[in-house]
Coordinates of C-alpha atoms and ligand atoms in Angstrom, one line a residue:
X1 CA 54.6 100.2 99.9
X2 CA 53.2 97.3 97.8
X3 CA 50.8 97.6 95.3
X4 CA 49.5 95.0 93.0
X5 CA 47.3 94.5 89.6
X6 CA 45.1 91.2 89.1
X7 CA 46.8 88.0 90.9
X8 CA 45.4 85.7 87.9
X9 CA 48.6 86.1 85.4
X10 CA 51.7 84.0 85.5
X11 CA 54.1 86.6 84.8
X12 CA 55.0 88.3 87.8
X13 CA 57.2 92.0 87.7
X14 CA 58.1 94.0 90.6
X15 CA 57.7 98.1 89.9
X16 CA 60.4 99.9 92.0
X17 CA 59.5 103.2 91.9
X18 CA 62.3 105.7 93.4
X19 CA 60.5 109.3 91.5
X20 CA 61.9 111.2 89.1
X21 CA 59.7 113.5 86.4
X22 CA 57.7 110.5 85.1
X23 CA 55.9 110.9 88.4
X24 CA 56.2 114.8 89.4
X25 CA 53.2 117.4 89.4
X26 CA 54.2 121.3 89.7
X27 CA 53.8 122.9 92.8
X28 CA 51.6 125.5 92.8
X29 CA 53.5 127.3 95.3
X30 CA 56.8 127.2 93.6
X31 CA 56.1 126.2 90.3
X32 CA 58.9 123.6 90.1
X33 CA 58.6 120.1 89.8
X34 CA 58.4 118.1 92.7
X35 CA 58.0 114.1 93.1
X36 CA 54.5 112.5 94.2
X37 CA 53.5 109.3 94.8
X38 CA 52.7 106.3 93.0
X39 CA 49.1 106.7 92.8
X40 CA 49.6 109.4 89.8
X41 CA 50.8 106.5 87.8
X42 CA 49.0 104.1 88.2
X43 CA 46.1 105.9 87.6
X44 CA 47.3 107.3 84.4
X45 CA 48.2 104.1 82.7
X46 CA 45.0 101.7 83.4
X47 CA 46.6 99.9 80.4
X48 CA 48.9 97.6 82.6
X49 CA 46.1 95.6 83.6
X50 CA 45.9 94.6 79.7
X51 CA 49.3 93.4 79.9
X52 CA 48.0 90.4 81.8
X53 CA 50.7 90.0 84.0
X54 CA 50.6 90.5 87.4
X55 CA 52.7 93.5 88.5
X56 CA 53.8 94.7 92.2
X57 CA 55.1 98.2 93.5
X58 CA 57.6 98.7 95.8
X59 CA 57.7 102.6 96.1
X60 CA 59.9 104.4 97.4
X61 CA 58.2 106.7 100.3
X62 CA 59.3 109.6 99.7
X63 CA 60.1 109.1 96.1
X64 CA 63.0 111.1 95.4
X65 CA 64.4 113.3 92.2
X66 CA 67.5 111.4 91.3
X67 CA 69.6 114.7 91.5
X68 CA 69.7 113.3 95.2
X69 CA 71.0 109.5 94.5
X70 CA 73.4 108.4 96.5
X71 CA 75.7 105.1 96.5
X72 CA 73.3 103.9 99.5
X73 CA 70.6 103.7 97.6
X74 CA 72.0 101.5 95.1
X75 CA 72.9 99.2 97.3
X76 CA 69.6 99.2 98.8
X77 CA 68.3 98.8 95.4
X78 CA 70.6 96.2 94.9
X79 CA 68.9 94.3 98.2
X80 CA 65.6 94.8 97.2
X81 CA 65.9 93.1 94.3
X82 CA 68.1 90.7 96.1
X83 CA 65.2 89.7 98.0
X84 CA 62.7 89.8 96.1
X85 CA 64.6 87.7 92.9
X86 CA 62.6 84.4 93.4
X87 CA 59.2 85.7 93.6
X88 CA 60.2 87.9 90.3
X89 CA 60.4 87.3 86.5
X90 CA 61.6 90.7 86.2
X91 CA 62.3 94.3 87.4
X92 CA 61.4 97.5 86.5
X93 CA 62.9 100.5 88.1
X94 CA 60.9 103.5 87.5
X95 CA 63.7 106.4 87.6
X96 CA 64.5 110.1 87.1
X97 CA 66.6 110.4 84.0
X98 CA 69.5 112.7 85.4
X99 CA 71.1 109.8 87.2
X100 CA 69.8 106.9 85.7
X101 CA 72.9 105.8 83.8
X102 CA 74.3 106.1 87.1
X103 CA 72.3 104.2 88.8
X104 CA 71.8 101.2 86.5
X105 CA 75.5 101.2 86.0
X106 CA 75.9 100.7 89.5
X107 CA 73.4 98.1 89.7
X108 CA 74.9 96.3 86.9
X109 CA 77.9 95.5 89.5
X110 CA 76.1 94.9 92.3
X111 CA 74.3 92.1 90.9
X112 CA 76.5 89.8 89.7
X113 CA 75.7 86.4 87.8
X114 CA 72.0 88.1 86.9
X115 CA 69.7 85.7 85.3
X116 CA 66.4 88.3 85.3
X117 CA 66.5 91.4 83.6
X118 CA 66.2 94.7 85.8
X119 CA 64.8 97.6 83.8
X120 CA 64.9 101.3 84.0
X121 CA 63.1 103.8 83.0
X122 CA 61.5 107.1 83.2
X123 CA 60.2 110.3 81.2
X124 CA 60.9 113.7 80.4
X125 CA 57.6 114.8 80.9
X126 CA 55.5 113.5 83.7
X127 CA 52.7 111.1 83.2
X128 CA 50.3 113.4 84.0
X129 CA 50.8 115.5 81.3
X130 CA 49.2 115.5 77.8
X131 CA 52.3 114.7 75.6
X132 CA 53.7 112.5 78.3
X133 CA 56.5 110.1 77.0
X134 CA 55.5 108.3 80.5
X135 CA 53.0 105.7 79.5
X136 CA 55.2 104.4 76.3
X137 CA 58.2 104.0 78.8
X138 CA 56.7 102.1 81.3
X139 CA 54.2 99.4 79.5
X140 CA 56.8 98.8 76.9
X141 CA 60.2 98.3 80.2
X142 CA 57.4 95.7 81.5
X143 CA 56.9 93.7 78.9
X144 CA 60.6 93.8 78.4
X145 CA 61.1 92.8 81.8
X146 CA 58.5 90.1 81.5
X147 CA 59.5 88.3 78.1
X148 CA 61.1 85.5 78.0
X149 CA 62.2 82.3 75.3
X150 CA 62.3 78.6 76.2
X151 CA 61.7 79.9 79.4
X152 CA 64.5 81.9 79.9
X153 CA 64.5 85.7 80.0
X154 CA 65.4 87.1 77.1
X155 CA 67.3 89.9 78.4
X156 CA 69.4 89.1 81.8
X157 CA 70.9 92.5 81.9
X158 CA 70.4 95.9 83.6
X159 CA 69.2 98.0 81.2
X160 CA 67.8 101.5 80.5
X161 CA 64.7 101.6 78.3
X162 CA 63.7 105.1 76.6
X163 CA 62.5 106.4 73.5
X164 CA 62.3 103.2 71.7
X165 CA 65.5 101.4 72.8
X166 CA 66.6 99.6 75.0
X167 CA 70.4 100.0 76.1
X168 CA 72.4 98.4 78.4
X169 CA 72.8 100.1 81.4
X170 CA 76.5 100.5 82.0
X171 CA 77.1 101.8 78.5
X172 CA 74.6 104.6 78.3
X173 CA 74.6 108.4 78.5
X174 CA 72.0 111.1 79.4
X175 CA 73.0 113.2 76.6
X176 CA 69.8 115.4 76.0
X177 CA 67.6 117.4 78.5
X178 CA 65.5 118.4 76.1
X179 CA 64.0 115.8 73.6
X180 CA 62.2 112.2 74.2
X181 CA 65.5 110.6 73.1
X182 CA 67.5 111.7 76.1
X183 CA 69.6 108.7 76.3
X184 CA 72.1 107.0 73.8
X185 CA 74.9 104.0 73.9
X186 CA 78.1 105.8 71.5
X187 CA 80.1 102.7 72.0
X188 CA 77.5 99.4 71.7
X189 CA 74.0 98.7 69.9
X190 CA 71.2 98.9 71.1
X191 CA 69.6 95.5 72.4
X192 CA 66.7 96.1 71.3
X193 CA 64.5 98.5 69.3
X194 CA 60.4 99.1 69.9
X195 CA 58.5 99.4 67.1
X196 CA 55.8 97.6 66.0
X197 CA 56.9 94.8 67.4
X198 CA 60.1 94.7 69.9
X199 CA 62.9 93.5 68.1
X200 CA 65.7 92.0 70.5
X201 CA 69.3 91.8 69.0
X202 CA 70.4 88.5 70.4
X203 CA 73.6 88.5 69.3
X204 CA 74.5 91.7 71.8
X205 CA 72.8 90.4 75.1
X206 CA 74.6 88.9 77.4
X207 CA 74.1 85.1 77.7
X208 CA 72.7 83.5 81.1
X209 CA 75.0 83.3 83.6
X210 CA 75.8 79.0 84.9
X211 CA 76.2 80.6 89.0
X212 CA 73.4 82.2 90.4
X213 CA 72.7 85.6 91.5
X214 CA 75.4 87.0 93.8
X215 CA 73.8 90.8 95.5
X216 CA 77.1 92.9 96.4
X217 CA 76.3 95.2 99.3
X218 CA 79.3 97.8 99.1
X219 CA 80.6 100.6 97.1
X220 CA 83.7 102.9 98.3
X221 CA 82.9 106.3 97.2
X222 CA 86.3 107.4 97.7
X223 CA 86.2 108.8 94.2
X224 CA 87.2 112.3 92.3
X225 CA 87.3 113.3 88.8
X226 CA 89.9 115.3 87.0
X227 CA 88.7 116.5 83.7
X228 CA 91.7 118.1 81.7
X229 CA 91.1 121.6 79.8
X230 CA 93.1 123.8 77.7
X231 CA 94.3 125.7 80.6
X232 CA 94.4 124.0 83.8
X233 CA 96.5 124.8 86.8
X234 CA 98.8 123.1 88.6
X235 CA 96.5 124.4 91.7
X236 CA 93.6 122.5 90.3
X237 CA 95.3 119.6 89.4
X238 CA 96.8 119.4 92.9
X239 CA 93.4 120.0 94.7
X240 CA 91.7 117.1 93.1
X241 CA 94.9 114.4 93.3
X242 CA 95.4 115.4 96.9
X243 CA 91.9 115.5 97.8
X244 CA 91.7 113.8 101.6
X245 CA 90.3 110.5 101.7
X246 CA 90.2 109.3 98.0
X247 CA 91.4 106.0 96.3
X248 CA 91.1 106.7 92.9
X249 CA 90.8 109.6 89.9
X250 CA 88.9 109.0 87.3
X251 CA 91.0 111.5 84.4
X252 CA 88.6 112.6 81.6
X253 CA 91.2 113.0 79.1
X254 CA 90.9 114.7 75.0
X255 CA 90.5 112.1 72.2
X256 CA 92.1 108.8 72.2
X257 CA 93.3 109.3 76.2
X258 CA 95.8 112.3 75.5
X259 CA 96.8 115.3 78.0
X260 CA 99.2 118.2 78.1
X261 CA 102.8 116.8 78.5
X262 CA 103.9 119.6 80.7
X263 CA 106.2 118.4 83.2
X264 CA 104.2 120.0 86.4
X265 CA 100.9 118.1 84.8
X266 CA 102.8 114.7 84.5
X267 CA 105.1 115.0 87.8
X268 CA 101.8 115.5 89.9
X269 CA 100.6 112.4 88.5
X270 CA 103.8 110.6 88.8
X271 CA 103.7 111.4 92.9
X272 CA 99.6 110.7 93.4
X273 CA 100.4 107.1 91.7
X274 CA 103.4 106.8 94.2
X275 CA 101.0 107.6 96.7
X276 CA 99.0 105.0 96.1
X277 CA 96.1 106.7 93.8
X278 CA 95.1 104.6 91.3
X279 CA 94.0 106.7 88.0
X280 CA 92.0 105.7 85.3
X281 CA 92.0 107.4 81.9
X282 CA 89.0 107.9 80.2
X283 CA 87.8 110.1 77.0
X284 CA 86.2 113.1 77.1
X285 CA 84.3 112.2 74.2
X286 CA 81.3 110.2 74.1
X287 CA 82.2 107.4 71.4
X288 CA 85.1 105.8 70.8
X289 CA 88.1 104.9 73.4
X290 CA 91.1 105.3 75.4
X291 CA 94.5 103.9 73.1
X292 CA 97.3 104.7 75.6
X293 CA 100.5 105.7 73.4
X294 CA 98.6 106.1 70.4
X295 CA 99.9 109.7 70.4
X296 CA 102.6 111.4 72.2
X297 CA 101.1 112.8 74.3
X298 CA 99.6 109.6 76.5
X299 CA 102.9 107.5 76.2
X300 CA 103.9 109.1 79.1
X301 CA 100.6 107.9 81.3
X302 CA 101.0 105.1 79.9
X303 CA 104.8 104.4 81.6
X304 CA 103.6 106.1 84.7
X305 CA 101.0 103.7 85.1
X306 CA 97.7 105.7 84.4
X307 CA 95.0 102.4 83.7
X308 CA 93.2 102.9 80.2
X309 CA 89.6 103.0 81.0
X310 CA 89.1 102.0 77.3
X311 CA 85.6 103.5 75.7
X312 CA 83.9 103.4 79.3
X313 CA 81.1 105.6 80.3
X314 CA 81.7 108.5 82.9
X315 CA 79.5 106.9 84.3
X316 CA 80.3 103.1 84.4
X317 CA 83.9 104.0 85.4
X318 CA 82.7 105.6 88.8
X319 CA 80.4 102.7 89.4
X320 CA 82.9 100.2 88.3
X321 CA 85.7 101.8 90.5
X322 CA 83.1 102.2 93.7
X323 CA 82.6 98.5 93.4
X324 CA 85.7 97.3 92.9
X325 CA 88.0 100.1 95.7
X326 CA 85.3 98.1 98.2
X327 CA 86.6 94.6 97.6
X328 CA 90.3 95.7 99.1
X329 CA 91.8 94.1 96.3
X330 CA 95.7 94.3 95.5
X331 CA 96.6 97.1 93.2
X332 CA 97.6 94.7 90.5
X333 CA 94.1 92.9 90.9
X334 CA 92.2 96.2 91.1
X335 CA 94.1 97.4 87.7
X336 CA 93.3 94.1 86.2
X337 CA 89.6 93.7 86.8
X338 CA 89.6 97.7 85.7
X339 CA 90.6 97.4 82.3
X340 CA 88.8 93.5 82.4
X341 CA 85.2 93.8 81.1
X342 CA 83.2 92.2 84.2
X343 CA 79.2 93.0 83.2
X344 CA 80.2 94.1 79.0
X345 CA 80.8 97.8 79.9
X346 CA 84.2 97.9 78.2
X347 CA 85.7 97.0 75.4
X348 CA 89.2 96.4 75.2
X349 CA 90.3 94.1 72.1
Ligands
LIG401 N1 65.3 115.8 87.6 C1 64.6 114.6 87.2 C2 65.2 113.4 87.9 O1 66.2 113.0 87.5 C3 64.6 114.5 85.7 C4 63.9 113.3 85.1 O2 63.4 112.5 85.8 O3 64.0 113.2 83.9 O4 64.6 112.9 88.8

């Protein structure tokens, strides 16, 4: 579907809307929160006619809680905007928060070389609703997503707006259910903060890219997760590292990248890597980074050939490892683009 505003302004941003609570109502029925359309929010914020740009809707039909988002849809996300990248100054994803980080960390790989910034943002409480944190969301993403210096955009990044900030996309974290400030970035600052005026930090955008925009239209999900307790089996281990069909582990390790050095824990390891399993060690906790060999007890991942995932996301490491286990790359070109920062969602000097 495709909606539109006055035709008179310059400025011209395309509204994806895919759901999420920012546009939910409770049903009466079953007094949960379900997604609605578009209509709800548009007529909730009149004020984005004031913004004097002119502003499209593409909505998704149905929208969708982003409990159910799926690697599909971000490559179909990735096309839309694909398409629609001439006609565009900017993009503004309207989103449910649960997978948002997700999503625009997926994006942020998709499109490579992106010269427009793509937006996203949502609420914790719909925008029907009294307290909503809807309307401040979505008319301060837009004129994010619309502003621009020396005619350039100022921020040529996917990014997550909420609360007042503005992160980018593939280093931030849903990390509270509960207040307005659901989302935060442990391991880079913010690129901008909202106040009375929105002050952009220059210095941590990325620049403009010199090639233009190049849409990716694959992810491999052939993905699983190992997160390491006090106490795991060698059962569980072995159910996730022999898991049919999968490429690559993403290990959520303690601190600085460490696990147990028992010799069932790293001889499992050693035979998934002879396998051909590539596994990428990431932290556990949300700031800070993977040091491989810092202590003990990661030396031995480190010989074994466990890549260090650095102080990546959850979240951008199973994006970036979709993207890149589609390419068919070698193994030495798939661990070297891993631990390679390729849209500033690692850190690794
Ligand atoms: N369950 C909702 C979703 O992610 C939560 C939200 O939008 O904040 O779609």
């Amino acid at each position: 579907m495709t909606n539109s505003t006055p035709k008179s302004a310059k400025t011209r941003i395309l509204i994806i809307y895919t759901g999420g609570t920012v546009g939910m109502v409770m049903d009466a029925a079953t007094g949960a929160l379900k997604p609605i359309g578009f209509k709800e929010i548009r007529d909730n914020i009149p004020e984005i006619v004031k913004l004097g740009f002119e502003v499209e809707v593409h909505a998704f039909n149905p929208p969708m809680d982003s409990s159910n988002m799926h690697p599909d849809i971000w490559v179909e996300l990735a096309g839309i905007i694909g398409k629609k990248y001439a006609a565009y100054d900017g993009f503004v994803i309207l989103h449910g928060s649960d997978t948002m980080a997700f999503t625009a960390s997926a994006l942020s790989f998709l499109l490579e070389n992106l010269s427009k910034p793509v937006v996203l943002t949502g609420s914790q409480l719909p925008i029907g609703e009294i307290r909503t944190d809807a309307k401040e969301n979505i008319i301060t993403a837009l004129e994010i997503a619309a502003a621009r210096k020396g005619g350039k955009a100022l921020v040529p990044e996917v990014c997550i707006y909420f609360d007042y900030q503005l992160f980018r996309g593939n280093r931030s974290k849903k990390y509270n259910a509960e207040k307005f400030e659901a989302f935060y970035s442990m391991n880079y600052p913010p690129l901008a903060e909202a106040g009375i005026s929105i002050k952009y930090q220059r210095q941590f955008i990325l620049k403009h890219p010199e090639k233009p925009l190049k849409v990716h239209r694959k992810l491999d999900p052939a993905v699983a997760v190992l997160k390491v307790f006090p106490g795991i089996t060698q059962a569980t281990v072995d159910a996730v590292l022999e898991t049919r069909g999968i490429k690559a582990v993403i290990l959520e390790t303690f601190g600085s990248g460490n696990t147990t050095t028992a010799s069932w824990f790293t001889d499992s390891l050693r035979k998934g890597i002879k396998r051909g399993l590539v596994i990428v060690d990431i932290t556990q906790c949300d700031g800070g980074a993977v040091e491989l060999g810092r202590y003990e007890t990661s030396v031995q991942l480190k010989e074994m050939g466990v890549v260090s995932g650095y102080d990546m996301t959850f979240e951008a490491a199973l994006a970036k490892l979709m993207f890149l286990l589609a390419q068919k790359l070698s193994r030495s070109r798939l661990r070297e683009l891993l631990e390679t920062s390729l849209r500033g969602e690692l850190t690794n000097a």
